[in-house]
XYZ file of C-alpha atoms in Angstrom:
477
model
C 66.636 30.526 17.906
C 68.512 27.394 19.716
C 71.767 29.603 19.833
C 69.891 32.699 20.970
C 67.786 29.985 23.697
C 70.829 28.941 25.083
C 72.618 31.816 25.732
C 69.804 33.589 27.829
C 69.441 30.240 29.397
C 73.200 30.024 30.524
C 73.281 33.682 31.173
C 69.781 33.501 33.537
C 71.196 29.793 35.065
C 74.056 31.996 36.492
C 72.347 35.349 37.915
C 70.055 33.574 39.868
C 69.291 36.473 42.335
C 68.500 39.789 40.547
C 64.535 41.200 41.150
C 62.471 40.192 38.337
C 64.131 37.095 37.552
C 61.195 34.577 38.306
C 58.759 37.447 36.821
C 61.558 37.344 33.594
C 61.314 33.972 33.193
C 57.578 33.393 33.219
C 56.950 35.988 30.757
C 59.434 33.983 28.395
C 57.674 31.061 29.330
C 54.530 32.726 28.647
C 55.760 32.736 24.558
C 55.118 29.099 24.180
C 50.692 30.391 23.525
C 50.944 34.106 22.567
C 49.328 34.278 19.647
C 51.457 34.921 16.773
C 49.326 37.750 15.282
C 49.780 38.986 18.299
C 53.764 39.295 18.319
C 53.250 40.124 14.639
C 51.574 43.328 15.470
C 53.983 43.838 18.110
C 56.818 43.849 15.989
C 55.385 46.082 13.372
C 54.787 48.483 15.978
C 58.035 48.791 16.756
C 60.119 47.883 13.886
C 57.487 49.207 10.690
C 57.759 51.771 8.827
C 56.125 54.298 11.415
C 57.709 52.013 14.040
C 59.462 52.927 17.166
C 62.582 52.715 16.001
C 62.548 54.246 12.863
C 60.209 57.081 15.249
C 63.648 57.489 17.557
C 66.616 56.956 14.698
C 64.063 59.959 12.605
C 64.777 62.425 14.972
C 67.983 61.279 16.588
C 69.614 60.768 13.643
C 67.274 62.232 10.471
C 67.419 58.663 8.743
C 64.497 55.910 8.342
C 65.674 52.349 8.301
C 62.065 51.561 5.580
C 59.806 48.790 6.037
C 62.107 45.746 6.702
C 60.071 44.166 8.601
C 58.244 42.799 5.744
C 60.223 39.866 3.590
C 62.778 37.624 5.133
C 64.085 39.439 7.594
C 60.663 40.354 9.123
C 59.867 36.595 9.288
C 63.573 35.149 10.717
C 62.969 38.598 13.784
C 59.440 36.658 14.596
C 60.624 33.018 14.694
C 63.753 34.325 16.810
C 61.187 36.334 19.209
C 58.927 33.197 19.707
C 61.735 30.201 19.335
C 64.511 31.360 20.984
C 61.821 31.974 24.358
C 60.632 28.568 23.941
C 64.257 27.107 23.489
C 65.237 29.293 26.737
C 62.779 27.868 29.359
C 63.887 24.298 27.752
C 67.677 24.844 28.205
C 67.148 26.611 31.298
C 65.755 23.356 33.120
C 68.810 21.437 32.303
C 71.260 23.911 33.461
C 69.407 23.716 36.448
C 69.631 19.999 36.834
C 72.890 20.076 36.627
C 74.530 18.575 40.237
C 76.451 21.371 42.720
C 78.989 19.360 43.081
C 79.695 19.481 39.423
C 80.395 22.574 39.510
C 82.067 22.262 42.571
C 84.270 20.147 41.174
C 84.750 22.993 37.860
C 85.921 25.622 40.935
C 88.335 23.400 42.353
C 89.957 22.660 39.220
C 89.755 26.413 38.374
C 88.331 25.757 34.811
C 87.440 28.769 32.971
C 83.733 29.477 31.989
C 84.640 27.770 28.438
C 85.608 24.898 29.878
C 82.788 24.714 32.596
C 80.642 24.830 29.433
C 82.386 22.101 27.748
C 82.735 19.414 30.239
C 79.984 20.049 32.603
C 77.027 21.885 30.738
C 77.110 20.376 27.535
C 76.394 16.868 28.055
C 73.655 17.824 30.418
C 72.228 20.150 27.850
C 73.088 18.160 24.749
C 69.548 15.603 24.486
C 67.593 18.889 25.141
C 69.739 20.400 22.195
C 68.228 17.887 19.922
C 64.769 17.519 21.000
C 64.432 21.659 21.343
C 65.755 22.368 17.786
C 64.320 19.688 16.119
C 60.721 21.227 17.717
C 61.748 24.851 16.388
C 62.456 22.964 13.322
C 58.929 21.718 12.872
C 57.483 24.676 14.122
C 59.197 26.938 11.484
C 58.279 24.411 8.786
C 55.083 24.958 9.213
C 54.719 27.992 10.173
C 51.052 29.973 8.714
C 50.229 33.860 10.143
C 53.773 35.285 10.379
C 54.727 34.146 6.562
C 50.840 35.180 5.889
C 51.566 38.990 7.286
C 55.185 39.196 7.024
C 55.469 37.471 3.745
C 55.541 40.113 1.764
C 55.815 38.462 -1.735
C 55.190 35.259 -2.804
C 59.115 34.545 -2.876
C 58.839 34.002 0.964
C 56.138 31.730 0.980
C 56.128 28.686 2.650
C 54.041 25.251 1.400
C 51.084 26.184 4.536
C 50.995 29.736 2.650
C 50.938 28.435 -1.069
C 47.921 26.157 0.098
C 46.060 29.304 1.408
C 46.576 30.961 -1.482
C 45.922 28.446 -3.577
C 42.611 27.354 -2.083
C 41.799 31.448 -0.984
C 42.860 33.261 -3.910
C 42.902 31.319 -6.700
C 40.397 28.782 -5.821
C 43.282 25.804 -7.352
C 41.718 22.883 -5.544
C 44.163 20.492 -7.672
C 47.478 22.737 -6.805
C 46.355 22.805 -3.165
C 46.109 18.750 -3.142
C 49.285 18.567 -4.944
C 51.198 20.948 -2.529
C 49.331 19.580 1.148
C 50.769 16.045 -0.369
C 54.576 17.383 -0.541
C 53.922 19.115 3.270
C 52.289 16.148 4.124
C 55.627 13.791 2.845
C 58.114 16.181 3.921
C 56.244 16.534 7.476
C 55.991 12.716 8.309
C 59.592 12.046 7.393
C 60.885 15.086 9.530
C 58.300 13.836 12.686
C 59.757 10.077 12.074
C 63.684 11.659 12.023
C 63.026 13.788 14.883
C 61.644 10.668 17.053
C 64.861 9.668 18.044
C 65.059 12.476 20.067
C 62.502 14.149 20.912
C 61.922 14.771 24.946
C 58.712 16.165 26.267
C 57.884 19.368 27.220
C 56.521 19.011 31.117
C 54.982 21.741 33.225
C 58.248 22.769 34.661
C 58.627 25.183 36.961
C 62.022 26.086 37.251
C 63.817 27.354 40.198
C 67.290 29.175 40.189
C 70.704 27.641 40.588
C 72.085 28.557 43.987
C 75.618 28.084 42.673
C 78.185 29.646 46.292
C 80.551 31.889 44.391
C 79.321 34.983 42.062
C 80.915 35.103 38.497
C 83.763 37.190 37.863
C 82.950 40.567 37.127
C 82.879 40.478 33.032
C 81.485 37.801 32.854
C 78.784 39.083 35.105
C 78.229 42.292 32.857
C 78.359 39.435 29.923
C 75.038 37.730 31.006
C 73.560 40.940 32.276
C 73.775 41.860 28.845
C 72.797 39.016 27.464
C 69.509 38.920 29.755
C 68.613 42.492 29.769
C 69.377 42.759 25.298
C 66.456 39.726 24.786
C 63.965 41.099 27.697
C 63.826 44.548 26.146
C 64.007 42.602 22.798
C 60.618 40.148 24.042
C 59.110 43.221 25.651
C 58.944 46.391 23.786
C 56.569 44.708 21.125
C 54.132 43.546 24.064
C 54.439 46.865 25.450
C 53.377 48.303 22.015
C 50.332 46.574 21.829
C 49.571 47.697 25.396
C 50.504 51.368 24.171
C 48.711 51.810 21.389
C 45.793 49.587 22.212
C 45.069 52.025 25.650
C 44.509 54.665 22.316
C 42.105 52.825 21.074
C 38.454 53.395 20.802
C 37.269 50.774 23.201
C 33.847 52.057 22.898
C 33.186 51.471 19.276
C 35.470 48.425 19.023
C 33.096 46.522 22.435
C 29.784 47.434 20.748
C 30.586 46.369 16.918
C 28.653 43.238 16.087
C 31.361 41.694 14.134
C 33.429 42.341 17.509
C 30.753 40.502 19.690
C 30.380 37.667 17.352
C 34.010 36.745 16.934
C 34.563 36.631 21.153
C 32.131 34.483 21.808
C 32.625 32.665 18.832
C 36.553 32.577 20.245
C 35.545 31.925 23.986
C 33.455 29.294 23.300
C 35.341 27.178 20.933
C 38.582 28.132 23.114
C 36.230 26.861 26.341
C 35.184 23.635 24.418
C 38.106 22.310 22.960
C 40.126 22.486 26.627
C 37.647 20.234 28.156
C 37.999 17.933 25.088
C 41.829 17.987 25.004
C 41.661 17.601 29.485
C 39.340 14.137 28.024
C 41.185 12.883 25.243
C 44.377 13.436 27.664
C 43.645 11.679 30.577
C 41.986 8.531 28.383
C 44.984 8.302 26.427
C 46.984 8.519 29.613
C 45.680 6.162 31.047
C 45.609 3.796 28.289
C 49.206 4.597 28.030
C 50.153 3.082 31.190
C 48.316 0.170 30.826
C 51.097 -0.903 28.368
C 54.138 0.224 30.411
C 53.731 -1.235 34.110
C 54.406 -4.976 34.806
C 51.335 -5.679 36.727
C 49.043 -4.526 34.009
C 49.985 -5.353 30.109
C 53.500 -4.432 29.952
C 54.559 -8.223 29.812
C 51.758 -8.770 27.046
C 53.283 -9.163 23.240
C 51.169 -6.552 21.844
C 52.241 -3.823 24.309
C 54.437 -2.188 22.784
C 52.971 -1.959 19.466
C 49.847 -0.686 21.044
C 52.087 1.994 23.129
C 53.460 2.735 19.923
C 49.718 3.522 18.141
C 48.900 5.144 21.047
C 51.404 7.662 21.518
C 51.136 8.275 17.966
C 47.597 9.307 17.892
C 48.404 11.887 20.254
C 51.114 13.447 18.445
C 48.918 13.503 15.232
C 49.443 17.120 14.946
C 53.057 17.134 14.243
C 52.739 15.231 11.003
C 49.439 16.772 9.690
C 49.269 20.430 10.173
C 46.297 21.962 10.905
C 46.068 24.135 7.865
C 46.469 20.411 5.410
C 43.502 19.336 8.203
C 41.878 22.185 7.010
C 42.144 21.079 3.479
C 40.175 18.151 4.235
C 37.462 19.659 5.867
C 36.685 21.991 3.119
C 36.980 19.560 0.501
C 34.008 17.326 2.843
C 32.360 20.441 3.325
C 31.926 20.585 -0.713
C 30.837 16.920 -1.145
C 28.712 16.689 1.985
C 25.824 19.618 1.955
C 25.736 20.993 5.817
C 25.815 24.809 6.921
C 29.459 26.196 6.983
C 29.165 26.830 10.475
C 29.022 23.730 11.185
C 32.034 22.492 8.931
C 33.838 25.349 10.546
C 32.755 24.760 14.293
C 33.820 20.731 13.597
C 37.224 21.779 12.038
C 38.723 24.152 14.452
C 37.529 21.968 17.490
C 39.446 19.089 15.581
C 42.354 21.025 14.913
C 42.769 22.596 18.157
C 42.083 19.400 19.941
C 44.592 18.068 18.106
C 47.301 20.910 18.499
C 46.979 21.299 21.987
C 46.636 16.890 22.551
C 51.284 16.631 22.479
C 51.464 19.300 25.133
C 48.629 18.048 27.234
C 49.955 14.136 26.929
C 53.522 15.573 27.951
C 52.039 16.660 30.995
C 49.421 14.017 31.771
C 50.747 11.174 30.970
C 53.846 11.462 33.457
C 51.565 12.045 36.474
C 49.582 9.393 35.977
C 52.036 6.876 35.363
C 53.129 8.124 39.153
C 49.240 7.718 40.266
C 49.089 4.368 39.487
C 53.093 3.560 41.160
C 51.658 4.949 44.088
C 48.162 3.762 44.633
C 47.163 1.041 41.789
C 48.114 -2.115 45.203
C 45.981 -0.190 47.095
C 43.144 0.683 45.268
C 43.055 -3.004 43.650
C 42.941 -3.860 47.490
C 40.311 -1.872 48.218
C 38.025 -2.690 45.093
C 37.877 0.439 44.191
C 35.317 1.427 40.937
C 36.823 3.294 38.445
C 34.333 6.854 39.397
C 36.226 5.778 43.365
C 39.593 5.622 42.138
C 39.308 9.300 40.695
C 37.579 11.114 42.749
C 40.187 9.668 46.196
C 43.165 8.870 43.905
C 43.501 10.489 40.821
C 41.520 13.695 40.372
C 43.476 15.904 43.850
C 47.055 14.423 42.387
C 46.159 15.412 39.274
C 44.771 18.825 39.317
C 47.679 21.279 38.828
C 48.288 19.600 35.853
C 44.796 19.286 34.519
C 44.803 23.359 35.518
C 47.824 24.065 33.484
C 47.073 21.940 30.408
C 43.447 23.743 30.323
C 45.023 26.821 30.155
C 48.129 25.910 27.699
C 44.979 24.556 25.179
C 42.846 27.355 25.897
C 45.326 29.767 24.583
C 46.321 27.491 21.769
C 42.736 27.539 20.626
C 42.199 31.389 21.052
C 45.626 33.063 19.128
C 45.256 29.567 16.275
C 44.894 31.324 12.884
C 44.721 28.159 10.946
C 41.671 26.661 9.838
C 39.450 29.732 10.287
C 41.870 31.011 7.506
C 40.021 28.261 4.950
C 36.952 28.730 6.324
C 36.764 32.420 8.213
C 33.557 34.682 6.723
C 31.667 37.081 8.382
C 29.124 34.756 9.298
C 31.506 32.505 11.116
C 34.648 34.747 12.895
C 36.856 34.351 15.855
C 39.002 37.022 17.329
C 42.166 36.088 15.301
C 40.330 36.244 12.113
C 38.649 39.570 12.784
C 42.327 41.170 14.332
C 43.630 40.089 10.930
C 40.666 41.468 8.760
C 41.223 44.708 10.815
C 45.189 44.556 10.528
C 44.473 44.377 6.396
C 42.093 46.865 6.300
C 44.433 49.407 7.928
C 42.086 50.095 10.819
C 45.056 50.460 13.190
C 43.477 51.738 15.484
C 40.903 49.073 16.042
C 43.399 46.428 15.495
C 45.301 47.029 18.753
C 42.271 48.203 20.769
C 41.424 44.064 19.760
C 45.132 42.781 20.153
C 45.807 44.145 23.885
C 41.855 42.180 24.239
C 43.370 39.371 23.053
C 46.665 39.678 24.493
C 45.113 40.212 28.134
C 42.725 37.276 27.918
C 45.225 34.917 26.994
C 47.885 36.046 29.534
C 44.955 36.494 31.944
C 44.337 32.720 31.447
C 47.223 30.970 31.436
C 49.262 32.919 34.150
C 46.071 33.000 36.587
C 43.706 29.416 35.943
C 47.078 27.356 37.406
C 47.455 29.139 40.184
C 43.509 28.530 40.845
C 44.122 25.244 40.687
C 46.931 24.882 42.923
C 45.332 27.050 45.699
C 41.947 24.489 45.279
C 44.654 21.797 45.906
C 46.425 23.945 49.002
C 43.088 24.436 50.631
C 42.182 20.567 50.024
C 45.077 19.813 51.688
């Protein structure tokens, strides 16, 4: 995924001018909250037994590749699909941060592109090496629905998997303690390893590279390659879900009760858990930078350690996954009598509070530190109550961001196939849950009239509630 990230990144940092490429790059970006059953579909689609490509190679060639998509290879094609997009938009911010006169400097020494790579890119891409693969890294560890669909057998399962199963299938409540324990361990040490690295993911937008001299000419067919090998590689599956969901019964699927439950079961949790995360955000912000600036606590003994706990509680999620969070719940939920939707409704706002809580403090936590630079002598000055302060100060600096992390945990929340895995029934189902009751059910039909729903919503909401946002800021202005 890193190598695969890079390479589109270095390839897009250098043809910064073809038509699409901003379009290109915010559909990669876009990745980072499709929801995995989503891509999973997408990729069956096209590379399944009755897939697109076995379709075209049938009567091209008279020879079907099978169902490889299922086992190993299945599941390394939809880490690649959803890693290497993530590692892309990463890389491609520090190519772009690169100075010109860097590589100013590369043309007037004539260095070849090898060497341009070596002594100027690298070390400007080298932290964002480490922190990007060491993310993937986690990710893949604990990685649920593709291993759940793709899986196969049990000889590709991975620990999140075995717990399912184990809690699921066999009902093994002492197996599924034993093995939550090991991801637990193994989780905590990787999250404590990876510290030393890790750099935040920001709401970046990133721009293009206006380097003044075009690449030579194969090199130029190089990247082209490069870019337009892993676009039709990201889109075809989208585009199958958009193909073979317009063939679906719309109808039948909008007026099924299971249907109706599980969206508004979706929306709402998805609606509830974004305001929460936009809360917990901003209050651990803010707390945050009461132990980093001089004038407030920074100079007090305890500061750091208090950073420290802070910051921690708002990367929870790395070292507890949400499926061992799971675990938890449904062991209280057998001790402590109360109706499973409630256990259920308290779980998955938990869980995707706490998901979504890394991304949102990446974001937050930077502008807010900048709020109170800028206007923390002034306000002080003025007296200013704390309602005062964030309604004139705070709230019109702050609400791109608060725009874009609503959307990236709204997403989160609607494509998570987690908890409702330990606790999805037909009295309590969201639209992932009922996609993948569909999906095992072979209704194929119905399950991509519900994954291009699903896929529009959450592409719908995270390309379009930002740019709300910043036009409500534009017309403030």
């Amino acid at each position: 995924s890193v190598l695969v990230g890079m390479a589109l990144a270095w390839s897009l940092a250098h043809q910064a001018h073809f038509k699409g490429r901003s379009l290109l790059v915010a559909l990669f970006s876009s990745s980072l909250v499709l929801p995995t059953l989503i891509v999973v579909f997408g990729l069956i689609a096209v590379l399944g037994r009755n897939g697109w490509v076995n379709q075209l190679t049938l009567g091209l060639f008279d020879h079907s590749f099978g169902s490889y998509i299922y086992g190993l290879g299945g599941i390394l094609v939809a880490h690649v699909y959803l890693n290497a997009s993530f590692a892309s938009r990463s890389f491609l911010h520090a190519f772009e941060s690169i100075p010109k006169e860097k590589y100013k400097l590369a043309k007037s020494l004539r260095f070849t592109a090898f060497e341009r790579f070596v002594y100027v890119e690298w070390p400007a891409l080298r932290s964002t090496f480490l922190s990007t693969a060491s993310t993937i890294f986690l990710l893949c560890f604990t990685s649920f629905a593709i291993v759940l669909v793709l899986g196969g057998s049990p000889a590709y399962n991975t620990l999140e998997v075995a717990i399912y199963e184990a809690v699921k299938l066999d009902f093994d409540i002492a197996m599924a303690l034993k093995l939550a324990l090991i991801q637990l361990a193994v989780t905590t040490v990787l999250v404590l390893f990876s510290a030393n690295f890790r750099s935040s993911v920001a709401n970046i937008k990133t721009g293009s590279l206006d380097i003044p001299w075009s690449e030579p000419k194969h090199l130029k067919r190089f990247q082209a390659a490069i870019i337009g090998l892993f676009a039709l590689f990201f889109i075809l599956p989208l585009l199958a879900v958009v193909v073979d969901g317009l063939g679906a019964d719309f109808s039948g699927i909008l007026t099924e009760a299971l249907f109706i439950k599980s969206f508004f079961t979706s929306i709402s949790l998805a609606t509830v858990s974004s305001l929460l995360t936009v809360l917990f955000a901003i209050f651990l912000s803010d707390l945050k930078r009461n132990f980093t600036l001089n004038y407030r606590l920074a100079d007090h003994r305890f500061s750091k350690a208090l950073n420290t706990i802070t910051s921690f509680s708002g990367n929870l999620y790395l070292a507890v996954p949400s499926l061992i969070m799971g675990l938890g719940f449904f062991l209280l939920s057998q001790r402590v009598e109360a109706p499973l939707v409630v256990w259920s409704t308290v779980a998955l706002l938990t869980a995707n509070v706490l998901m979504s809580l890394p991304f949102a403090l990446s974001v937050l936590a930077p502008a807010m530190q900048k709020t109170a630079q800028r206007y923390d002598k002034l306000v002080f000055s003025l007296n200013l109550s704390t309602i005062q302060r964030w309604v004139y100060c705070e709230y019109p600096y702050l609400k791109p961001s608060i725009g874009y992390v609503f959307a990236l945990s709204f997403c989160f929340s609607l494509g998570d196939l987690g908890i409702i895995a330990l606790f999805g029934s037909d009295e309590f189902m969201t639209l992932p849950w009922y996609l993948y009751q569909l999906m095992g059910s072979y209704r194929t039909s119905d399950a991509a009239g519900v994954a291009l729903i699903l896929l529009t919503i959450t592409l719908g909401v995270f390309i379009l509630l930002p740019r709300l946002f910043r036009s409500a800021v534009a017309k403030d202005r």
